[in-house]
mmCIF file with all atom_site columns, C-alpha atoms in Angstrom:
data_model
loop_
_atom_site.group_PDB
_atom_site.id
_atom_site.type_symbol
_atom_site.label_atom_id
_atom_site.label_alt_id
_atom_site.label_comp_id
_atom_site.label_asym_id
_atom_site.label_entity_id
_atom_site.label_seq_id
_atom_site.pdbx_PDB_ins_code
_atom_site.Cartn_x
_atom_site.Cartn_y
_atom_site.Cartn_z
_atom_site.occupancy
_atom_site.B_iso_or_equiv
_atom_site.pdbx_formal_charge
_atom_site.auth_seq_id
_atom_site.auth_comp_id
_atom_site.auth_asym_id
_atom_site.auth_atom_id
_atom_site.pdbx_PDB_model_num
ATOM 1   C CA . UNK K 1 1   ? -0.660  -20.550 -11.994 1.00 51.00 ? 1   UNK K CA 1
ATOM 2   C CA . UNK K 1 2   ? -4.356  -20.081 -11.301 1.00 61.00 ? 2   UNK K CA 1
ATOM 3   C CA . UNK K 1 3   ? -5.246  -16.917 -9.450  1.00 67.00 ? 3   UNK K CA 1
ATOM 4   C CA . UNK K 1 4   ? -8.309  -16.762 -7.321  1.00 89.00 ? 4   UNK K CA 1
ATOM 5   C CA . UNK K 1 5   ? -9.257  -13.645 -5.442  1.00 93.00 ? 5   UNK K CA 1
ATOM 6   C CA . UNK K 1 6   ? -8.030  -14.887 -2.069  1.00 94.00 ? 6   UNK K CA 1
ATOM 7   C CA . UNK K 1 7   ? -4.636  -15.947 -3.428  1.00 94.00 ? 7   UNK K CA 1
ATOM 8   C CA . UNK K 1 8   ? -4.248  -12.681 -5.345  1.00 94.00 ? 8   UNK K CA 1
ATOM 9   C CA . UNK K 1 9   ? -5.146  -10.681 -2.229  1.00 96.00 ? 9   UNK K CA 1
ATOM 10  C CA . UNK K 1 10  ? -2.684  -12.661 -0.087  1.00 96.00 ? 10  UNK K CA 1
ATOM 11  C CA . UNK K 1 11  ? 0.085   -11.983 -2.614  1.00 95.00 ? 11  UNK K CA 1
ATOM 12  C CA . UNK K 1 12  ? -0.842  -8.300  -2.623  1.00 97.00 ? 12  UNK K CA 1
ATOM 13  C CA . UNK K 1 13  ? -0.647  -8.143  1.168   1.00 97.00 ? 13  UNK K CA 1
ATOM 14  C CA . UNK K 1 14  ? 2.639   -10.057 1.164   1.00 97.00 ? 14  UNK K CA 1
ATOM 15  C CA . UNK K 1 15  ? 4.265   -7.709  -1.351  1.00 96.00 ? 15  UNK K CA 1
ATOM 16  C CA . UNK K 1 16  ? 2.895   -4.644  0.414   1.00 96.00 ? 16  UNK K CA 1
ATOM 17  C CA . UNK K 1 17  ? 4.395   -5.952  3.667   1.00 95.00 ? 17  UNK K CA 1
ATOM 18  C CA . UNK K 1 18  ? 7.733   -7.231  2.343   1.00 95.00 ? 18  UNK K CA 1
ATOM 19  C CA . UNK K 1 19  ? 8.731   -4.152  0.341   1.00 94.00 ? 19  UNK K CA 1
ATOM 20  C CA . UNK K 1 20  ? 9.046   -2.085  3.546   1.00 95.00 ? 20  UNK K CA 1
ATOM 21  C CA . UNK K 1 21  ? 11.118  -4.839  5.145   1.00 95.00 ? 21  UNK K CA 1
ATOM 22  C CA . UNK K 1 22  ? 13.444  -4.818  2.110   1.00 95.00 ? 22  UNK K CA 1
ATOM 23  C CA . UNK K 1 23  ? 13.676  -1.023  2.359   1.00 96.00 ? 23  UNK K CA 1
ATOM 24  C CA . UNK K 1 24  ? 14.595  -1.232  6.048   1.00 95.00 ? 24  UNK K CA 1
ATOM 25  C CA . UNK K 1 25  ? 17.337  -3.737  5.138   1.00 95.00 ? 25  UNK K CA 1
ATOM 26  C CA . UNK K 1 26  ? 18.573  -1.312  2.457   1.00 94.00 ? 26  UNK K CA 1
ATOM 27  C CA . UNK K 1 27  ? 18.711  1.511   5.001   1.00 94.00 ? 27  UNK K CA 1
ATOM 28  C CA . UNK K 1 28  ? 20.573  -0.702  7.460   1.00 93.00 ? 28  UNK K CA 1
ATOM 29  C CA . UNK K 1 29  ? 23.035  -1.834  4.798   1.00 94.00 ? 29  UNK K CA 1
ATOM 30  C CA . UNK K 1 30  ? 23.546  1.779   3.669   1.00 91.00 ? 30  UNK K CA 1
ATOM 31  C CA . UNK K 1 31  ? 24.261  2.847   7.230   1.00 92.00 ? 31  UNK K CA 1
ATOM 32  C CA . UNK K 1 32  ? 26.945  0.150   7.526   1.00 93.00 ? 32  UNK K CA 1
ATOM 33  C CA . UNK K 1 33  ? 28.567  0.936   4.165   1.00 93.00 ? 33  UNK K CA 1
ATOM 34  C CA . UNK K 1 34  ? 28.497  4.707   4.601   1.00 90.00 ? 34  UNK K CA 1
ATOM 35  C CA . UNK K 1 35  ? 29.318  4.498   8.323   1.00 91.00 ? 35  UNK K CA 1
ATOM 36  C CA . UNK K 1 36  ? 26.457  6.840   9.126   1.00 91.00 ? 36  UNK K CA 1
ATOM 37  C CA . UNK K 1 37  ? 23.523  6.611   11.466  1.00 91.00 ? 37  UNK K CA 1
ATOM 38  C CA . UNK K 1 38  ? 20.029  6.214   10.088  1.00 89.00 ? 38  UNK K CA 1
ATOM 39  C CA . UNK K 1 39  ? 19.379  9.888   10.795  1.00 91.00 ? 39  UNK K CA 1
ATOM 40  C CA . UNK K 1 40  ? 22.588  10.814  8.973   1.00 91.00 ? 40  UNK K CA 1
ATOM 41  C CA . UNK K 1 41  ? 21.523  8.855   5.894   1.00 91.00 ? 41  UNK K CA 1
ATOM 42  C CA . UNK K 1 42  ? 18.084  10.440  5.885   1.00 90.00 ? 42  UNK K CA 1
ATOM 43  C CA . UNK K 1 43  ? 19.599  13.920  6.263   1.00 91.00 ? 43  UNK K CA 1
ATOM 44  C CA . UNK K 1 44  ? 21.954  13.297  3.339   1.00 91.00 ? 44  UNK K CA 1
ATOM 45  C CA . UNK K 1 45  ? 19.209  11.973  1.092   1.00 90.00 ? 45  UNK K CA 1
ATOM 46  C CA . UNK K 1 46  ? 15.753  13.505  1.648   1.00 92.00 ? 46  UNK K CA 1
ATOM 47  C CA . UNK K 1 47  ? 14.268  11.211  -1.028  1.00 92.00 ? 47  UNK K CA 1
ATOM 48  C CA . UNK K 1 48  ? 15.077  8.262   1.200   1.00 93.00 ? 48  UNK K CA 1
ATOM 49  C CA . UNK K 1 49  ? 13.320  10.017  4.074   1.00 94.00 ? 49  UNK K CA 1
ATOM 50  C CA . UNK K 1 50  ? 10.142  10.476  2.020   1.00 95.00 ? 50  UNK K CA 1
ATOM 51  C CA . UNK K 1 51  ? 10.349  6.867   0.850   1.00 95.00 ? 51  UNK K CA 1
ATOM 52  C CA . UNK K 1 52  ? 10.660  5.816   4.495   1.00 95.00 ? 52  UNK K CA 1
ATOM 53  C CA . UNK K 1 53  ? 7.346   7.552   5.213   1.00 96.00 ? 53  UNK K CA 1
ATOM 54  C CA . UNK K 1 54  ? 5.765   5.778   2.236   1.00 96.00 ? 54  UNK K CA 1
ATOM 55  C CA . UNK K 1 55  ? 6.998   2.321   3.244   1.00 96.00 ? 55  UNK K CA 1
ATOM 56  C CA . UNK K 1 56  ? 5.772   2.872   6.801   1.00 96.00 ? 56  UNK K CA 1
ATOM 57  C CA . UNK K 1 57  ? 2.336   3.752   5.405   1.00 96.00 ? 57  UNK K CA 1
ATOM 58  C CA . UNK K 1 58  ? 2.497   0.648   3.196   1.00 96.00 ? 58  UNK K CA 1
ATOM 59  C CA . UNK K 1 59  ? 3.413   -1.486  6.191   1.00 96.00 ? 59  UNK K CA 1
ATOM 60  C CA . UNK K 1 60  ? 0.451   -0.117  8.161   1.00 96.00 ? 60  UNK K CA 1
ATOM 61  C CA . UNK K 1 61  ? -1.826  -0.903  5.209   1.00 94.00 ? 61  UNK K CA 1
ATOM 62  C CA . UNK K 1 62  ? -0.394  -4.417  4.817   1.00 96.00 ? 62  UNK K CA 1
ATOM 63  C CA . UNK K 1 63  ? -1.016  -5.146  8.491   1.00 96.00 ? 63  UNK K CA 1
ATOM 64  C CA . UNK K 1 64  ? -4.544  -3.711  8.348   1.00 94.00 ? 64  UNK K CA 1
ATOM 65  C CA . UNK K 1 65  ? -5.405  -5.669  5.204   1.00 95.00 ? 65  UNK K CA 1
ATOM 66  C CA . UNK K 1 66  ? -4.053  -8.851  6.773   1.00 96.00 ? 66  UNK K CA 1
ATOM 67  C CA . UNK K 1 67  ? -6.065  -8.368  9.977   1.00 96.00 ? 67  UNK K CA 1
ATOM 68  C CA . UNK K 1 68  ? -9.306  -7.393  8.167   1.00 93.00 ? 68  UNK K CA 1
ATOM 69  C CA . UNK K 1 69  ? -8.887  -9.760  5.190   1.00 95.00 ? 69  UNK K CA 1
ATOM 70  C CA . UNK K 1 70  ? -12.118 -11.650 5.812   1.00 93.00 ? 70  UNK K CA 1
ATOM 71  C CA . UNK K 1 71  ? -14.085 -8.411  6.060   1.00 90.00 ? 71  UNK K CA 1
ATOM 72  C CA . UNK K 1 72  ? -12.810 -7.192  2.695   1.00 92.00 ? 72  UNK K CA 1
ATOM 73  C CA . UNK K 1 73  ? -13.275 -10.549 0.968   1.00 93.00 ? 73  UNK K CA 1
ATOM 74  C CA . UNK K 1 74  ? -16.884 -10.812 2.133   1.00 92.00 ? 74  UNK K CA 1
ATOM 75  C CA . UNK K 1 75  ? -18.376 -8.391  -0.406  1.00 92.00 ? 75  UNK K CA 1
ATOM 76  C CA . UNK K 1 76  ? -17.338 -7.645  -3.982  1.00 93.00 ? 76  UNK K CA 1
ATOM 77  C CA . UNK K 1 77  ? -18.194 -3.949  -3.886  1.00 93.00 ? 77  UNK K CA 1
ATOM 78  C CA . UNK K 1 78  ? -16.294 -3.326  -0.643  1.00 92.00 ? 78  UNK K CA 1
ATOM 79  C CA . UNK K 1 79  ? -13.309 -5.252  -2.048  1.00 94.00 ? 79  UNK K CA 1
ATOM 80  C CA . UNK K 1 80  ? -13.407 -3.346  -5.330  1.00 94.00 ? 80  UNK K CA 1
ATOM 81  C CA . UNK K 1 81  ? -13.634 -0.007  -3.520  1.00 94.00 ? 81  UNK K CA 1
ATOM 82  C CA . UNK K 1 82  ? -10.624 -0.953  -1.414  1.00 94.00 ? 82  UNK K CA 1
ATOM 83  C CA . UNK K 1 83  ? -8.600  -2.152  -4.411  1.00 96.00 ? 83  UNK K CA 1
ATOM 84  C CA . UNK K 1 84  ? -9.369  0.941   -6.509  1.00 96.00 ? 84  UNK K CA 1
ATOM 85  C CA . UNK K 1 85  ? -8.266  3.078   -3.562  1.00 96.00 ? 85  UNK K CA 1
ATOM 86  C CA . UNK K 1 86  ? -5.091  1.053   -2.975  1.00 96.00 ? 86  UNK K CA 1
ATOM 87  C CA . UNK K 1 87  ? -4.253  0.902   -6.682  1.00 96.00 ? 87  UNK K CA 1
ATOM 88  C CA . UNK K 1 88  ? -4.586  4.667   -7.079  1.00 96.00 ? 88  UNK K CA 1
ATOM 89  C CA . UNK K 1 89  ? -2.445  5.543   -4.055  1.00 96.00 ? 89  UNK K CA 1
ATOM 90  C CA . UNK K 1 90  ? 0.236   3.043   -5.053  1.00 95.00 ? 90  UNK K CA 1
ATOM 91  C CA . UNK K 1 91  ? 0.324   4.528   -8.548  1.00 95.00 ? 91  UNK K CA 1
ATOM 92  C CA . UNK K 1 92  ? 0.613   8.030   -7.045  1.00 93.00 ? 92  UNK K CA 1
ATOM 93  C CA . UNK K 1 93  ? 3.864   7.144   -5.283  1.00 93.00 ? 93  UNK K CA 1
ATOM 94  C CA . UNK K 1 94  ? 5.232   5.081   -8.155  1.00 91.00 ? 94  UNK K CA 1
ATOM 95  C CA . UNK K 1 95  ? 4.861   1.609   -6.713  1.00 92.00 ? 95  UNK K CA 1
ATOM 96  C CA . UNK K 1 96  ? 4.205   -0.140  -10.016 1.00 94.00 ? 96  UNK K CA 1
ATOM 97  C CA . UNK K 1 97  ? 4.399   -3.664  -8.583  1.00 95.00 ? 97  UNK K CA 1
ATOM 98  C CA . UNK K 1 98  ? 1.586   -2.972  -6.125  1.00 95.00 ? 98  UNK K CA 1
ATOM 99  C CA . UNK K 1 99  ? -0.291  -1.142  -8.867  1.00 96.00 ? 99  UNK K CA 1
ATOM 100 C CA . UNK K 1 100 ? -0.104  -4.209  -11.129 1.00 95.00 ? 100 UNK K CA 1
ATOM 101 C CA . UNK K 1 101 ? -1.098  -6.542  -8.312  1.00 95.00 ? 101 UNK K CA 1
ATOM 102 C CA . UNK K 1 102 ? -3.993  -4.225  -7.499  1.00 96.00 ? 102 UNK K CA 1
ATOM 103 C CA . UNK K 1 103 ? -5.227  -4.536  -11.077 1.00 95.00 ? 103 UNK K CA 1
ATOM 104 C CA . UNK K 1 104 ? -4.989  -8.333  -10.834 1.00 94.00 ? 104 UNK K CA 1
ATOM 105 C CA . UNK K 1 105 ? -7.036  -8.177  -7.632  1.00 95.00 ? 105 UNK K CA 1
ATOM 106 C CA . UNK K 1 106 ? -9.646  -6.000  -9.308  1.00 94.00 ? 106 UNK K CA 1
ATOM 107 C CA . UNK K 1 107 ? -9.901  -8.467  -12.178 1.00 93.00 ? 107 UNK K CA 1
ATOM 108 C CA . UNK K 1 108 ? -10.195 -11.464 -9.855  1.00 93.00 ? 108 UNK K CA 1
ATOM 109 C CA . UNK K 1 109 ? -12.809 -9.732  -7.676  1.00 92.00 ? 109 UNK K CA 1
ATOM 110 C CA . UNK K 1 110 ? -15.554 -10.948 -10.000 1.00 91.00 ? 110 UNK K CA 1
ATOM 111 C CA . UNK K 1 111 ? -15.418 -14.222 -8.027  1.00 90.00 ? 111 UNK K CA 1
ATOM 112 C CA . UNK K 1 112 ? -16.800 -12.508 -4.929  1.00 90.00 ? 112 UNK K CA 1
ATOM 113 C CA . UNK K 1 113 ? -20.500 -12.201 -4.214  1.00 90.00 ? 113 UNK K CA 1
ATOM 114 C CA . UNK K 1 114 ? -22.211 -8.839  -4.102  1.00 89.00 ? 114 UNK K CA 1
ATOM 115 C CA . UNK K 1 115 ? -23.791 -8.451  -0.668  1.00 89.00 ? 115 UNK K CA 1
ATOM 116 C CA . UNK K 1 116 ? -24.119 -4.699  -0.326  1.00 83.00 ? 116 UNK K CA 1
ATOM 117 C CA . UNK K 1 117 ? -24.523 -1.674  -2.501  1.00 85.00 ? 117 UNK K CA 1
ATOM 118 C CA . UNK K 1 118 ? -21.701 0.580   -1.319  1.00 86.00 ? 118 UNK K CA 1
ATOM 119 C CA . UNK K 1 119 ? -17.996 0.589   -2.066  1.00 87.00 ? 119 UNK K CA 1
ATOM 120 C CA . UNK K 1 120 ? -16.860 1.961   1.298   1.00 84.00 ? 120 UNK K CA 1
ATOM 121 C CA . UNK K 1 121 ? -18.095 1.561   4.821   1.00 81.00 ? 121 UNK K CA 1
ATOM 122 C CA . UNK K 1 122 ? -18.552 5.129   6.029   1.00 85.00 ? 122 UNK K CA 1
ATOM 123 C CA . UNK K 1 123 ? -16.890 4.424   9.371   1.00 86.00 ? 123 UNK K CA 1
ATOM 124 C CA . UNK K 1 124 ? -13.559 3.847   7.523   1.00 84.00 ? 124 UNK K CA 1
ATOM 125 C CA . UNK K 1 125 ? -13.863 6.908   5.278   1.00 88.00 ? 125 UNK K CA 1
ATOM 126 C CA . UNK K 1 126 ? -11.981 9.367   7.566   1.00 92.00 ? 126 UNK K CA 1
ATOM 127 C CA . UNK K 1 127 ? -9.056  6.934   7.789   1.00 90.00 ? 127 UNK K CA 1
ATOM 128 C CA . UNK K 1 128 ? -9.006  6.464   3.999   1.00 91.00 ? 128 UNK K CA 1
ATOM 129 C CA . UNK K 1 129 ? -9.061  10.233  3.462   1.00 94.00 ? 129 UNK K CA 1
ATOM 130 C CA . UNK K 1 130 ? -6.262  10.794  5.994   1.00 95.00 ? 130 UNK K CA 1
ATOM 131 C CA . UNK K 1 131 ? -4.035  8.146   4.412   1.00 95.00 ? 131 UNK K CA 1
ATOM 132 C CA . UNK K 1 132 ? -4.803  9.452   0.931   1.00 96.00 ? 132 UNK K CA 1
ATOM 133 C CA . UNK K 1 133 ? -3.718  12.936  2.014   1.00 96.00 ? 133 UNK K CA 1
ATOM 134 C CA . UNK K 1 134 ? -0.492  11.529  3.489   1.00 96.00 ? 134 UNK K CA 1
ATOM 135 C CA . UNK K 1 135 ? 0.293   9.754   0.213   1.00 96.00 ? 135 UNK K CA 1
ATOM 136 C CA . UNK K 1 136 ? -0.473  12.935  -1.772  1.00 96.00 ? 136 UNK K CA 1
ATOM 137 C CA . UNK K 1 137 ? 1.847   14.931  0.497   1.00 96.00 ? 137 UNK K CA 1
ATOM 138 C CA . UNK K 1 138 ? 4.559   12.324  -0.129  1.00 95.00 ? 138 UNK K CA 1
ATOM 139 C CA . UNK K 1 139 ? 3.918   12.576  -3.867  1.00 95.00 ? 139 UNK K CA 1
ATOM 140 C CA . UNK K 1 140 ? 4.382   16.353  -3.788  1.00 95.00 ? 140 UNK K CA 1
ATOM 141 C CA . UNK K 1 141 ? 7.514   15.977  -1.669  1.00 95.00 ? 141 UNK K CA 1
ATOM 142 C CA . UNK K 1 142 ? 8.947   13.489  -4.163  1.00 92.00 ? 142 UNK K CA 1
ATOM 143 C CA . UNK K 1 143 ? 8.174   15.843  -7.050  1.00 93.00 ? 143 UNK K CA 1
ATOM 144 C CA . UNK K 1 144 ? 9.610   18.827  -5.208  1.00 93.00 ? 144 UNK K CA 1
ATOM 145 C CA . UNK K 1 145 ? 12.807  16.965  -4.295  1.00 90.00 ? 145 UNK K CA 1
ATOM 146 C CA . UNK K 1 146 ? 13.270  15.760  -7.870  1.00 87.00 ? 146 UNK K CA 1
ATOM 147 C CA . UNK K 1 147 ? 12.835  19.280  -9.273  1.00 86.00 ? 147 UNK K CA 1
ATOM 148 C CA . UNK K 1 148 ? 15.171  20.789  -6.688  1.00 74.00 ? 148 UNK K CA 1
#
């Protein structure tokens, strides 16, 4: 299969959007099997609650990437900045599939033209910082819950 940057990015967005859907199905199935409400399941297993936060963040990112796809694919440096950011935060929370797909996207980004000289548009920087902090908080929660 030949990967071009647009196909690789579409697959990345698809995976980033479908993993949360699969997680929601898992939560629903668990609630049926255990005969508990969603809140009851999340109270019993705090790791699932933290993972719910992570998949919601992933879903928001998938939607944003899908809506702004043309903007990100317009310039190599902007695309590379985005993919480095996404790859790092996915690695932080242990999403190795998205991490691997992020690396594939970085490799295929050489097909894009360089139009600017910056990796991030400054108007998006506060949003990127806020989401990064949310992922870091989730990372620390996951570590804390595993140690506990």
